[in-house]
Structures are given as C-alpha cells and as structure tokens.
Amino acid sequence: MAMPAMIYQVAVNAPVWQLLDYQSEQTLQPGQAVSVELGQRRANGVIIKSIPRSEFKKLKHIAQVYDLPPMPADMVWLLQWCWAYYHHAPGEVAATALPPAMDASAPEPEQWFGLKTEFKASEALDALLETTKRAPKQQELLQVLASVAHSETQLNECLSNWRQPLKRLVEKGWIENVAPPAAPPSRVCPNNPQLRQEQAVAVSSITSRSHQFRSWLLEGVTGSGKTEVYLQAARRILANGRQVLLLVPEIGLTPQTLQRVRQRLGCEVGEYHSGMGDSARRETWRRVAMGELQVVVGTRSAVFLPFTQLGMTALDEEHDASYKQQDGFHYSARDVAIMRAHRLNIPVVLGSATPALESLANVQRKRYSRLELKERHGSETKWELVDVRGLGGAIFSPLAIQAMKDRLKAGEQVMVFLNRRGYAPVHMCGDCGWAANCLRCDSHLTLHMAKQRLICHHCGTEHKQPLVCPSCQHESLIQVGHGTERLEEELTQLFPDTPVHRVDRDRMRSRQAMSELRDKILTGDPCILVGTQMLAKGHDFPQLALVLVVDADQALYSSDFRAPERLGQLLVQVAGRAGRGEKPGKVLIQTRQPEHPILTTLMSGGYPALSKSLLEERRSAELPPYTVQAMVRADALKSDPPRQFLEQALSVLRERAKAKDLEIEIHGPFPAVMERRAGRWRWQLCLQTLQRADMKAFLSNVLPDIRELPQSKNVRWRVDVDPYEL
Ligand code: ADP
Ligand code: ZN
Ligand code: ZN
C-alpha cells in the first residue's frame, strides 16, 4: 500500500501573500529548503509546517528537496515574525534566509599528498632526488613533500604548476594520497589583554546571565576596546558550547575582524557576505546548521543563518545604515537580531561610538541597558571649524593648507575626507548652459577624468566624456564642484614631494589593493590619504595626525530629518581616525555655515550633546523614535501609475483609519527625493502612529485591500516599516 502523501505549507519565493500547499511522500521538517512548481516555473521555498488536509484539490508535488539541513525551529518562527512585522511576501522573506546555489553539491574535500613511507629514509630520498635531476619540478615537489604532507591549497601557496609533475610522481608510486592530519587542538588564545575595569564590567554583565534576553548598548569611541569586549564575551559563550554571530556593517571590514577572531578564539570561524562565492556561502550556511562553525563574522544577511546553538550576537557600528536593507524586503538586521535573541533568551550586544537615536531612546525607555567605555587608547583629538565663505572656487582654505604642511613637515600623516567619488559632480557647457545629466535618473553625471567617462552614481550608466559641447559644439565644457579624483590632483600639485593615496571604490577594487595600501601607511612615512566613507570605517593608522573634512555642508541642506544625525555620526567616525597613536589628533571641518547649531553643538559637546538635542527635537516634532513610521513605496517605468496607485491606496487607508477610529497620520503621496532613478519613477506615502502595535495591526488589516486595487498591477510596490530613507 502506498504511503499517503503529506501536505506541506510552503513559503514560495514569489510576490505571493500566502503560504502555498504542496504534497510529498517524504516526511519533511519545517525549515526544509525545497523547490516547487509555481505556474510555469520553478521557485525555491521553505517548508513552514505540515497540515492534515488542504482546502485545495490536486496539489502539486514538491519537486525537489535540497540537500541542506532544515533550519531550526526558532528560525522558522523568526521568518514568520518578519513577514508579519514587515508586511512582506513570506516566500521572499524566506528566500533571504537561504544560501545561494542551493543545488550545488558540497565541494569536494581537499586531497592531501605525502611521500610514501618507504622513501622517507634519507638514502632512499637522495636516490629519488638523483633520478629526478632532469625534472626539476618533480624534484622540487619531492623535496616539499618529503618533510610533511601538503594539501592542494598548501601546494598552491608554495608551488606553481605542480599538478602535472605530481601526477607523474604518483604514477611512479613515490607519492601517495594521505589522510589529512588531525586538526590541531584548539589553541589557548595567545596574549589576551588584561581587560580594563570598564571592559571587564561589560564582559561580565553581558555574560553573567547568558540564558536571559537582554539588549546591551555598548557605547565607546573608536579604539575604546569594544571589539575586545565582543571577543572576551564570545569566549565565555563558546565555553558553554554555544555559537556566536558577529555582524559588521560592510564587507571591507570582514577580513580584519575575521583575522582577529581567528587569532583570539581558536575555534572554527566562518564568514558570510556577498563578497564570497556562492558555493562558499552555501558551505558556511550548511556548516552553521550542522554546528560545525562556532563563530561567524558576516554582514546584514548573516542574521538569518541557521544557528542551532546561538548564544550571543554582537553588532558592530549598530547605527550604520547598511544594516537596513533598502530594497525588496526592507528589514533591519539590528531589529531582527534583537527579536531572535529575545526568542532564544540570549544577550545581544550593539556597539557604537555614535549610537542611533533609536537606540538611545531605547536606553531611555529601559529597553536596552547601556554599557560605557570611556577610556580611550591613544591621545586626545581637537576639533575646529574652518569658515570657507569667500573662498570662491578654491577647494582648500589657506588655514587647511598650512595645517597640512605643518603636519607633513613634522613627519606625520594627513587624511582628507570627501564623500564624493570622481573628478567633478557637474560637467557643463560654459557657453550654452548644457549639463551632462543622466537620462534615467534625476541627477547629474559625474566626470571620472582618468577613465574619461561620465558616470551616473545612482544607476551606473556610463558615457564617453564629450570633448565639445553636444548642444552648441563649442569647446567650452567646464567642471563644477569636486570629487576625490580632483582632490587627489590638487593635493599632488600642492605637495609634489609627498605621496598621495586615494581611497575610494574606484581605486580600491580589491581586498588586495586595500591591504597593500594599509601596509604602506603603517610604515609611518608621511603621506596624504584622500578618500570617501571608505576611509572612515575601522582602519587604524597610528601616524595619522590631521583629518580634514573638505565639505560638511551638503547634509545641512538636506530635507531628510535624519541627515543631521548621520552627519554627526560620520564626522565623529572620520575624526576618530586621527590621534589613534601617541600623537594628539586634530580635525578641521570646512564649512560655509560655521554658526550652524548642528556643527557648534558637535564642537562644544561632541556626539553626546548633539544626540541629546536631536532627540529633543524629534520628540517635539513627533518624529521617530518617538513615533512609528511606515512607507508605502511604489515605482514604475512611467510617471503616472505610482502616483495614481498611491492616491487609490490613500483613500483606502483614510477610510479604514476613520472606520477604526485610529489615530494615524498619513502624508502624501509625494515623489521620492530623487523622483526618477534607473528609469523608474518613484512615489511614496508615509504613515505614522504613536504605538508600534497600532501600525502593525492597521497595516495587517488594510494591506489585503490595497493588494486588490486595480492600479496595483501597474506598479511595483512594497511596504517599508521603520524606513531609514525618505
Ligand atoms: P574598538 O572596537 O572600540 O575600536 P578595539 O577593541 O579594536 O576598539 O581596541 C583598540 C585597540 O586597543 C586594539 O588594538 C586592541 O587590541 C587594544 N585593546 C583593547 N582593549 C585592550 C586592553 N584591555 N588592553 C590592551 N589593549 C587593548
Ligand atoms: Zn554648449
Ligand atoms: Zn542614472
């Protein structure tokens, strides 16, 4: 008798709002990754639960069960929480938690090669070396393998083109496949620094009740020893046989963090981010689920890794915008990490020198517990605003030039910061006023001089740099404004005897490039670093004595209510690069608004004063974190449909809010700050409530109707809960 088929509800990766029913003869666990037929195509999905019967007849069979361990039950719970909270399609949420290349078979284990035992005596080996005199490659290999067995990776590291000669030696019966050596006993970690008092307090607070949920805000400037706290707390968690997740805001920071974790924790450490190959990511995912990895260092999406024994999550630079996914499924890795910790009854540590206002408000509300690291390694940094009104088109003020000269003369290093790549942000005609604009975005094209190309920084469109004005044919093209490329040119002219290194995405394409540059900088020789945000994060350059912020003003004009918060965070972070060694650091900030309260508050009281005053402003303006926002975002290739759809949505929302007698503010529809991007017209509606629960209930109630609106078919739309960008 055939086994009756079981029925499973699957979250299928598609913009579908329910779970879909499928059948299978196999007994499958919730959390199992599968592939199913959906219409004419195949889609990946995750089994959420099995049900006794379906209301549908003729269920399709699950087409394929992937060879991956099922996600643990708490992950399945977390996915459900996510789609309920973020109001996003279940299958798209589940897909975020799956590794890429699910079909790939596990990579072949590495082969190890060694010399056959009978040749290990020195006379026997000498004889072999003698016979291979005419085959130097084989001889070299024999010498390498005579001492100790090597893996393929190790051979790659010390020899080139070794496969053919190896084959010959195996055929001759001199070399054989050997078992990999037993894993070295996990090292007891070398030089664990003695924690300072406040670090020790932090570590013991975090780990003393490791079976209780608690969110810790670990506040401390760069260099105050936060990472040291994560590491030593992690050690205690690992000692209890549990796993640790360490989240960093960007891929560029993973190598140095990984290295530190590997050196210090002496356990199996993995990485997970989009800079890795698909099969490597899949392998990390699988090993996490199997409990083979104890620690993972990863970026945003690593928050969904299927840990079975998670004991702690630490999120470094918790204020960083990159923890919020900005398209598709708009989740916040910080908030998801907290929900997961809550579910698992474990601690979560949020570290920052400049905590998000949300997090500070959560401390006020006693939802987070604060831990502070006040002492700083290295010396004091002094800030100064430089008024550049009346400077005309010049980039550097005389004061800044003098300061750079003095520092370089004293044998120190200087950093020049500007958050704009390329040569100049505007390329225009001085005669007729033509300007190079992107045809797909509401933005100018940035001139990249070295490449001789005009590039859109929003959609990536590239054009050849025109030599004459395309409109009036005159040779009258001029560059307005400046980017890092132009700064580099200018600095090279100003300081011809000093090396100038540019650090931005154009120059630092590989890890290799950045690590080579790091080595150069660490020699301590005087030099100028010029670059973008990329310079601001994480790197430790002890000889850096002066930081010059070329232009702080753009953020002061922004219409986004979060702009001042971000400016404060960025300036503090950039400034934190100076004075990390013995020498006192100095930060110069060029501005045309030296009296602006944001800047003056920052000068006088630092980030604590700025964040305090910004929080007060937010409270009186009834903005987050004292209210809860959600955006309905819509875009399309034509300009009308997004607006029309949102107008329809607006009337449904208004009607329902009135019927429910709910206090909810609804603004819009209004166009996005950049209305057209990559050829799509973007509009949005903003909703605001006082209580989180109200927003969630209201959206759950009303969204099914909005999904049915006729205009919804003409646009791409989604909800962004707790939006981070206007
Ligand atoms: P953060 O993460 O806050 O930037 P780190 O943990 O990276 O700070 O610490 C900065 C530097 O100080 C590192 O080189 C680290 O090894 C060192 N350090 C941190 N804590 C101690 C300590 N208790 N004793 C000695 N050195 C320490
Ligand atoms: Zn012209
Ligand atoms: Zn563009």
PDB file of C-alpha atoms in Angstrom, residues 195-405:
ATOM      1  CA  LEU A 195      40.679  43.923  30.432  1.00  0.00           C
ATOM      2  CA  ARG A 196      40.396  47.412  31.825  1.00  0.00           C
ATOM      3  CA  GLN A 197      37.907  47.877  34.634  1.00  0.00           C
ATOM      4  CA  GLU A 198      35.021  49.117  32.475  1.00  0.00           C
ATOM      5  CA  GLN A 199      35.664  46.449  29.822  1.00  0.00           C
ATOM      6  CA  ALA A 200      35.631  43.775  32.486  1.00  0.00           C
ATOM      7  CA  VAL A 201      32.339  45.123  33.804  1.00  0.00           C
ATOM      8  CA  ALA A 202      30.905  44.998  30.289  1.00  0.00           C
ATOM      9  CA  VAL A 203      32.037  41.425  29.667  1.00  0.00           C
ATOM     10  CA  SER A 204      30.734  40.123  32.964  1.00  0.00           C
ATOM     11  CA  SER A 205      27.415  41.992  32.635  1.00  0.00           C
ATOM     12  CA  ILE A 206      26.832  40.553  29.176  1.00  0.00           C
ATOM     13  CA  THR A 207      27.785  37.001  30.065  1.00  0.00           C
ATOM     14  CA  SER A 208      26.631  36.666  33.650  1.00  0.00           C
ATOM     15  CA  ARG A 209      23.073  35.908  32.647  1.00  0.00           C
ATOM     16  CA  SER A 210      23.751  34.306  29.306  1.00  0.00           C
ATOM     17  CA  HIS A 211      20.422  32.448  29.334  1.00  0.00           C
ATOM     18  CA  GLN A 212      18.413  35.651  29.526  1.00  0.00           C
ATOM     19  CA  PHE A 213      17.441  38.018  26.808  1.00  0.00           C
ATOM     20  CA  ARG A 214      18.952  41.450  27.124  1.00  0.00           C
ATOM     21  CA  SER A 215      19.954  44.129  24.617  1.00  0.00           C
ATOM     22  CA  TRP A 216      23.175  45.852  25.593  1.00  0.00           C
ATOM     23  CA  LEU A 217      24.195  49.128  24.050  1.00  0.00           C
ATOM     24  CA  LEU A 218      27.977  49.195  24.269  1.00  0.00           C
ATOM     25  CA  GLU A 219      28.947  52.793  23.824  1.00  0.00           C
ATOM     26  CA  GLY A 220      32.531  53.792  23.261  1.00  0.00           C
ATOM     27  CA  VAL A 221      34.551  55.751  20.758  1.00  0.00           C
ATOM     28  CA  THR A 222      36.691  54.026  18.177  1.00  0.00           C
ATOM     29  CA  GLY A 223      39.653  52.481  19.902  1.00  0.00           C
ATOM     30  CA  SER A 224      37.974  52.274  23.277  1.00  0.00           C
ATOM     31  CA  GLY A 225      38.085  48.489  23.186  1.00  0.00           C
ATOM     32  CA  LYS A 226      34.591  47.422  22.095  1.00  0.00           C
ATOM     33  CA  THR A 227      35.834  44.640  19.848  1.00  0.00           C
ATOM     34  CA  GLU A 228      37.877  43.355  22.746  1.00  0.00           C
ATOM     35  CA  VAL A 229      34.643  43.146  24.743  1.00  0.00           C
ATOM     36  CA  TYR A 230      32.861  41.176  21.984  1.00  0.00           C
ATOM     37  CA  LEU A 231      35.811  38.787  21.814  1.00  0.00           C
ATOM     38  CA  GLN A 232      36.097  38.094  25.507  1.00  0.00           C
ATOM     39  CA  ALA A 233      32.328  37.819  25.944  1.00  0.00           C
ATOM     40  CA  ALA A 234      32.302  35.438  22.974  1.00  0.00           C
ATOM     41  CA  ARG A 235      34.937  33.287  24.641  1.00  0.00           C
ATOM     42  CA  ARG A 236      32.712  32.718  27.626  1.00  0.00           C
ATOM     43  CA  ILE A 237      29.695  31.963  25.462  1.00  0.00           C
ATOM     44  CA  LEU A 238      31.739  29.499  23.399  1.00  0.00           C
ATOM     45  CA  ALA A 239      32.948  27.836  26.575  1.00  0.00           C
ATOM     46  CA  ASN A 240      29.311  26.919  27.235  1.00  0.00           C
ATOM     47  CA  GLY A 241      29.209  25.112  23.917  1.00  0.00           C
ATOM     48  CA  ARG A 242      27.231  27.795  22.127  1.00  0.00           C
ATOM     49  CA  GLN A 243      27.706  29.730  18.902  1.00  0.00           C
ATOM     50  CA  VAL A 244      28.380  33.413  18.342  1.00  0.00           C
ATOM     51  CA  LEU A 245      27.409  35.726  15.483  1.00  0.00           C
ATOM     52  CA  LEU A 246      29.437  38.868  14.889  1.00  0.00           C
ATOM     53  CA  LEU A 247      27.864  41.331  12.466  1.00  0.00           C
ATOM     54  CA  VAL A 248      29.862  44.073  10.759  1.00  0.00           C
ATOM     55  CA  PRO A 249      28.407  46.808   8.564  1.00  0.00           C
ATOM     56  CA  GLU A 250      30.380  46.168   5.417  1.00  0.00           C
ATOM     57  CA  ILE A 251      32.321  43.542   3.546  1.00  0.00           C
ATOM     58  CA  GLY A 252      35.537  45.554   3.693  1.00  0.00           C
ATOM     59  CA  LEU A 253      35.649  45.133   7.453  1.00  0.00           C
ATOM     60  CA  THR A 254      35.293  41.343   7.495  1.00  0.00           C
ATOM     61  CA  PRO A 255      38.951  40.385   6.798  1.00  0.00           C
ATOM     62  CA  GLN A 256      40.407  42.268   9.738  1.00  0.00           C
ATOM     63  CA  THR A 257      37.651  41.161  12.107  1.00  0.00           C
ATOM     64  CA  LEU A 258      37.975  37.559  10.922  1.00  0.00           C
ATOM     65  CA  GLN A 259      41.691  37.632  11.454  1.00  0.00           C
ATOM     66  CA  ARG A 260      41.289  38.940  14.963  1.00  0.00           C
ATOM     67  CA  VAL A 261      38.612  36.408  15.838  1.00  0.00           C
ATOM     68  CA  ARG A 262      40.653  33.527  14.424  1.00  0.00           C
ATOM     69  CA  GLN A 263      43.765  34.554  16.319  1.00  0.00           C
ATOM     70  CA  ARG A 264      41.970  35.032  19.551  1.00  0.00           C
ATOM     71  CA  LEU A 265      39.193  32.494  19.792  1.00  0.00           C
ATOM     72  CA  GLY A 266      40.923  29.403  18.469  1.00  0.00           C
ATOM     73  CA  CYS A 267      37.762  27.775  17.129  1.00  0.00           C
ATOM     74  CA  GLU A 268      36.042  27.134  13.817  1.00  0.00           C
ATOM     75  CA  VAL A 269      35.245  30.563  12.364  1.00  0.00           C
ATOM     76  CA  GLY A 270      33.331  31.232   9.159  1.00  0.00           C
ATOM     77  CA  GLU A 271      32.388  34.274   7.129  1.00  0.00           C
ATOM     78  CA  TYR A 272      29.168  35.149   5.308  1.00  0.00           C
ATOM     79  CA  HIS A 273      28.690  38.090   2.938  1.00  0.00           C
ATOM     80  CA  SER A 274      28.023  38.838  -0.700  1.00  0.00           C
ATOM     81  CA  GLY A 275      31.712  39.225  -1.498  1.00  0.00           C
ATOM     82  CA  MET A 276      32.092  35.434  -1.272  1.00  0.00           C
ATOM     83  CA  GLY A 277      31.448  32.906  -3.994  1.00  0.00           C
ATOM     84  CA  ASP A 278      28.057  31.211  -3.984  1.00  0.00           C
ATOM     85  CA  SER A 279      29.305  27.765  -3.055  1.00  0.00           C
ATOM     86  CA  ALA A 280      31.452  29.146  -0.244  1.00  0.00           C
ATOM     87  CA  ARG A 281      28.397  30.887   1.175  1.00  0.00           C
ATOM     88  CA  ARG A 282      26.350  27.749   0.870  1.00  0.00           C
ATOM     89  CA  GLU A 283      29.071  25.876   2.688  1.00  0.00           C
ATOM     90  CA  THR A 284      29.114  28.373   5.571  1.00  0.00           C
ATOM     91  CA  TRP A 285      25.330  28.090   5.779  1.00  0.00           C
ATOM     92  CA  ARG A 286      25.482  24.303   5.898  1.00  0.00           C
ATOM     93  CA  ARG A 287      28.272  24.211   8.460  1.00  0.00           C
ATOM     94  CA  VAL A 288      26.424  26.651  10.709  1.00  0.00           C
ATOM     95  CA  ALA A 289      23.326  24.448  10.598  1.00  0.00           C
ATOM     96  CA  MET A 290      25.409  21.354  11.336  1.00  0.00           C
ATOM     97  CA  GLY A 291      27.012  23.080  14.314  1.00  0.00           C
ATOM     98  CA  GLU A 292      30.455  22.816  12.699  1.00  0.00           C
ATOM     99  CA  LEU A 293      31.138  26.534  12.943  1.00  0.00           C
ATOM    100  CA  GLN A 294      31.280  28.196  16.326  1.00  0.00           C
ATOM    101  CA  VAL A 295      31.646  31.785  15.193  1.00  0.00           C
ATOM    102  CA  VAL A 296      30.528  33.581  12.040  1.00  0.00           C
ATOM    103  CA  VAL A 297      31.607  37.074  11.015  1.00  0.00           C
ATOM    104  CA  GLY A 298      29.167  38.443   8.484  1.00  0.00           C
ATOM    105  CA  THR A 299      27.205  41.325   7.063  1.00  0.00           C
ATOM    106  CA  ARG A 300      23.463  42.032   7.215  1.00  0.00           C
ATOM    107  CA  SER A 301      22.082  38.803   5.753  1.00  0.00           C
ATOM    108  CA  ALA A 302      24.112  36.660   8.180  1.00  0.00           C
ATOM    109  CA  VAL A 303      21.462  37.494  10.773  1.00  0.00           C
ATOM    110  CA  PHE A 304      19.375  34.769   9.109  1.00  0.00           C
ATOM    111  CA  LEU A 305      21.984  31.992   9.332  1.00  0.00           C
ATOM    112  CA  PRO A 306      20.547  28.745  10.753  1.00  0.00           C
ATOM    113  CA  PHE A 307      22.495  28.578  14.022  1.00  0.00           C
ATOM    114  CA  THR A 308      21.255  25.750  16.201  1.00  0.00           C
ATOM    115  CA  GLN A 309      23.092  26.824  19.368  1.00  0.00           C
ATOM    116  CA  LEU A 310      23.269  30.587  19.068  1.00  0.00           C
ATOM    117  CA  GLY A 311      24.414  32.054  22.379  1.00  0.00           C
ATOM    118  CA  MET A 312      25.145  35.691  21.541  1.00  0.00           C
ATOM    119  CA  THR A 313      25.010  38.187  18.690  1.00  0.00           C
ATOM    120  CA  ALA A 314      27.216  41.269  18.596  1.00  0.00           C
ATOM    121  CA  LEU A 315      26.532  44.008  16.050  1.00  0.00           C
ATOM    122  CA  ASP A 316      29.392  46.405  15.490  1.00  0.00           C
ATOM    123  CA  GLU A 317      28.623  50.009  14.433  1.00  0.00           C
ATOM    124  CA  GLU A 318      24.968  49.394  15.200  1.00  0.00           C
ATOM    125  CA  HIS A 319      23.935  52.840  13.869  1.00  0.00           C
ATOM    126  CA  ASP A 320      25.191  52.043  10.386  1.00  0.00           C
ATOM    127  CA  ALA A 321      22.609  52.434   7.628  1.00  0.00           C
ATOM    128  CA  SER A 322      23.802  49.302   5.885  1.00  0.00           C
ATOM    129  CA  TYR A 323      22.040  47.149   8.482  1.00  0.00           C
ATOM    130  CA  LYS A 324      18.784  48.256   6.887  1.00  0.00           C
ATOM    131  CA  GLN A 325      18.009  46.536   3.602  1.00  0.00           C
ATOM    132  CA  GLN A 326      16.993  49.337   1.256  1.00  0.00           C
ATOM    133  CA  ASP A 327      15.133  47.441  -1.428  1.00  0.00           C
ATOM    134  CA  GLY A 328      12.921  44.404  -1.743  1.00  0.00           C
ATOM    135  CA  PHE A 329      12.419  43.009   1.741  1.00  0.00           C
ATOM    136  CA  HIS A 330      13.156  46.084   3.866  1.00  0.00           C
ATOM    137  CA  TYR A 331      14.379  44.524   7.105  1.00  0.00           C
ATOM    138  CA  SER A 332      16.676  45.896   9.774  1.00  0.00           C
ATOM    139  CA  ALA A 333      19.337  43.348  10.726  1.00  0.00           C
ATOM    140  CA  ARG A 334      19.632  45.032  14.109  1.00  0.00           C
ATOM    141  CA  ASP A 335      15.966  44.623  14.910  1.00  0.00           C
ATOM    142  CA  VAL A 336      15.855  41.086  13.547  1.00  0.00           C
ATOM    143  CA  ALA A 337      18.907  40.185  15.657  1.00  0.00           C
ATOM    144  CA  ILE A 338      17.124  41.545  18.717  1.00  0.00           C
ATOM    145  CA  MET A 339      13.931  39.583  18.010  1.00  0.00           C
ATOM    146  CA  ARG A 340      15.948  36.430  17.552  1.00  0.00           C
ATOM    147  CA  ALA A 341      17.817  36.994  20.813  1.00  0.00           C
ATOM    148  CA  HIS A 342      14.509  37.620  22.540  1.00  0.00           C
ATOM    149  CA  ARG A 343      13.126  34.369  21.224  1.00  0.00           C
ATOM    150  CA  LEU A 344      16.239  32.435  22.243  1.00  0.00           C
ATOM    151  CA  ASN A 345      16.722  34.130  25.615  1.00  0.00           C
ATOM    152  CA  ILE A 346      20.258  35.210  24.884  1.00  0.00           C
ATOM    153  CA  PRO A 347      22.138  38.527  25.045  1.00  0.00           C
ATOM    154  CA  VAL A 348      22.630  40.789  22.059  1.00  0.00           C
ATOM    155  CA  VAL A 349      25.336  43.475  22.075  1.00  0.00           C
ATOM    156  CA  LEU A 350      25.052  46.640  19.982  1.00  0.00           C
ATOM    157  CA  GLY A 351      28.326  48.519  19.771  1.00  0.00           C
ATOM    158  CA  SER A 352      28.885  52.061  18.559  1.00  0.00           C
ATOM    159  CA  ALA A 353      30.747  55.293  19.149  1.00  0.00           C
ATOM    160  CA  THR A 354      27.695  57.130  17.862  1.00  0.00           C
ATOM    161  CA  PRO A 355      24.559  55.135  18.670  1.00  0.00           C
ATOM    162  CA  ALA A 356      21.463  55.567  16.544  1.00  0.00           C
ATOM    163  CA  LEU A 357      18.911  57.887  18.126  1.00  0.00           C
ATOM    164  CA  GLU A 358      16.556  54.884  18.133  1.00  0.00           C
ATOM    165  CA  SER A 359      18.965  53.006  20.349  1.00  0.00           C
ATOM    166  CA  LEU A 360      19.480  55.931  22.710  1.00  0.00           C
ATOM    167  CA  ALA A 361      15.710  56.258  23.027  1.00  0.00           C
ATOM    168  CA  ASN A 362      15.557  52.545  23.827  1.00  0.00           C
ATOM    169  CA  VAL A 363      18.025  53.141  26.628  1.00  0.00           C
ATOM    170  CA  GLN A 364      15.797  55.944  27.952  1.00  0.00           C
ATOM    171  CA  ARG A 365      12.837  53.577  27.844  1.00  0.00           C
ATOM    172  CA  LYS A 366      14.915  50.961  29.674  1.00  0.00           C
ATOM    173  CA  ARG A 367      14.573  48.506  26.816  1.00  0.00           C
ATOM    174  CA  TYR A 368      18.334  48.470  26.300  1.00  0.00           C
ATOM    175  CA  SER A 369      20.938  48.514  29.039  1.00  0.00           C
ATOM    176  CA  ARG A 370      23.834  50.835  28.488  1.00  0.00           C
ATOM    177  CA  LEU A 371      27.485  49.965  28.970  1.00  0.00           C
ATOM    178  CA  GLU A 372      30.040  52.685  28.520  1.00  0.00           C
ATOM    179  CA  LEU A 373      33.727  52.596  27.660  1.00  0.00           C
ATOM    180  CA  LYS A 374      35.169  55.992  28.389  1.00  0.00           C
ATOM    181  CA  GLU A 375      38.884  55.472  28.342  1.00  0.00           C
ATOM    182  CA  ARG A 376      40.475  55.650  25.015  1.00  0.00           C
ATOM    183  CA  HIS A 377      43.633  54.162  23.681  1.00  0.00           C
ATOM    184  CA  GLY A 378      45.786  56.853  22.152  1.00  0.00           C
ATOM    185  CA  SER A 379      45.505  60.561  22.623  1.00  0.00           C
ATOM    186  CA  GLU A 380      43.037  63.430  22.521  1.00  0.00           C
ATOM    187  CA  THR A 381      41.628  64.909  19.335  1.00  0.00           C
ATOM    188  CA  LYS A 382      40.817  68.604  18.914  1.00  0.00           C
ATOM    189  CA  TRP A 383      38.134  69.867  16.529  1.00  0.00           C
ATOM    190  CA  GLU A 384      37.980  73.156  14.684  1.00  0.00           C
ATOM    191  CA  LEU A 385      35.548  74.652  12.180  1.00  0.00           C
ATOM    192  CA  VAL A 386      37.089  76.476   9.242  1.00  0.00           C
ATOM    193  CA  ASP A 387      34.934  79.150   7.673  1.00  0.00           C
ATOM    194  CA  VAL A 388      35.295  78.894   3.905  1.00  0.00           C
ATOM    195  CA  ARG A 389      32.910  81.678   2.932  1.00  0.00           C
ATOM    196  CA  GLY A 390      34.620  83.950   0.448  1.00  0.00           C
ATOM    197  CA  LEU A 391      36.955  81.215  -0.672  1.00  0.00           C
ATOM    198  CA  GLY A 392      35.415  81.254  -4.149  1.00  0.00           C
ATOM    199  CA  GLY A 393      36.027  78.076  -6.097  1.00  0.00           C
ATOM    200  CA  ALA A 394      39.108  77.030  -4.154  1.00  0.00           C
ATOM    201  CA  ILE A 395      38.911  73.638  -2.508  1.00  0.00           C
ATOM    202  CA  PHE A 396      41.258  74.167   0.417  1.00  0.00           C
ATOM    203  CA  SER A 397      41.349  77.100   2.770  1.00  0.00           C
ATOM    204  CA  PRO A 398      44.792  78.663   3.430  1.00  0.00           C
ATOM    205  CA  LEU A 399      44.460  77.530   7.033  1.00  0.00           C
ATOM    206  CA  ALA A 400      43.925  73.929   5.978  1.00  0.00           C
ATOM    207  CA  ILE A 401      46.874  74.040   3.587  1.00  0.00           C
ATOM    208  CA  GLN A 402      49.124  75.425   6.304  1.00  0.00           C
ATOM    209  CA  ALA A 403      47.962  72.782   8.769  1.00  0.00           C
ATOM    210  CA  MET A 404      48.682  70.002   6.253  1.00  0.00           C
ATOM    211  CA  LYS A 405      52.141  71.462   5.579  1.00  0.00           C
TER     212      LYS A 405
END
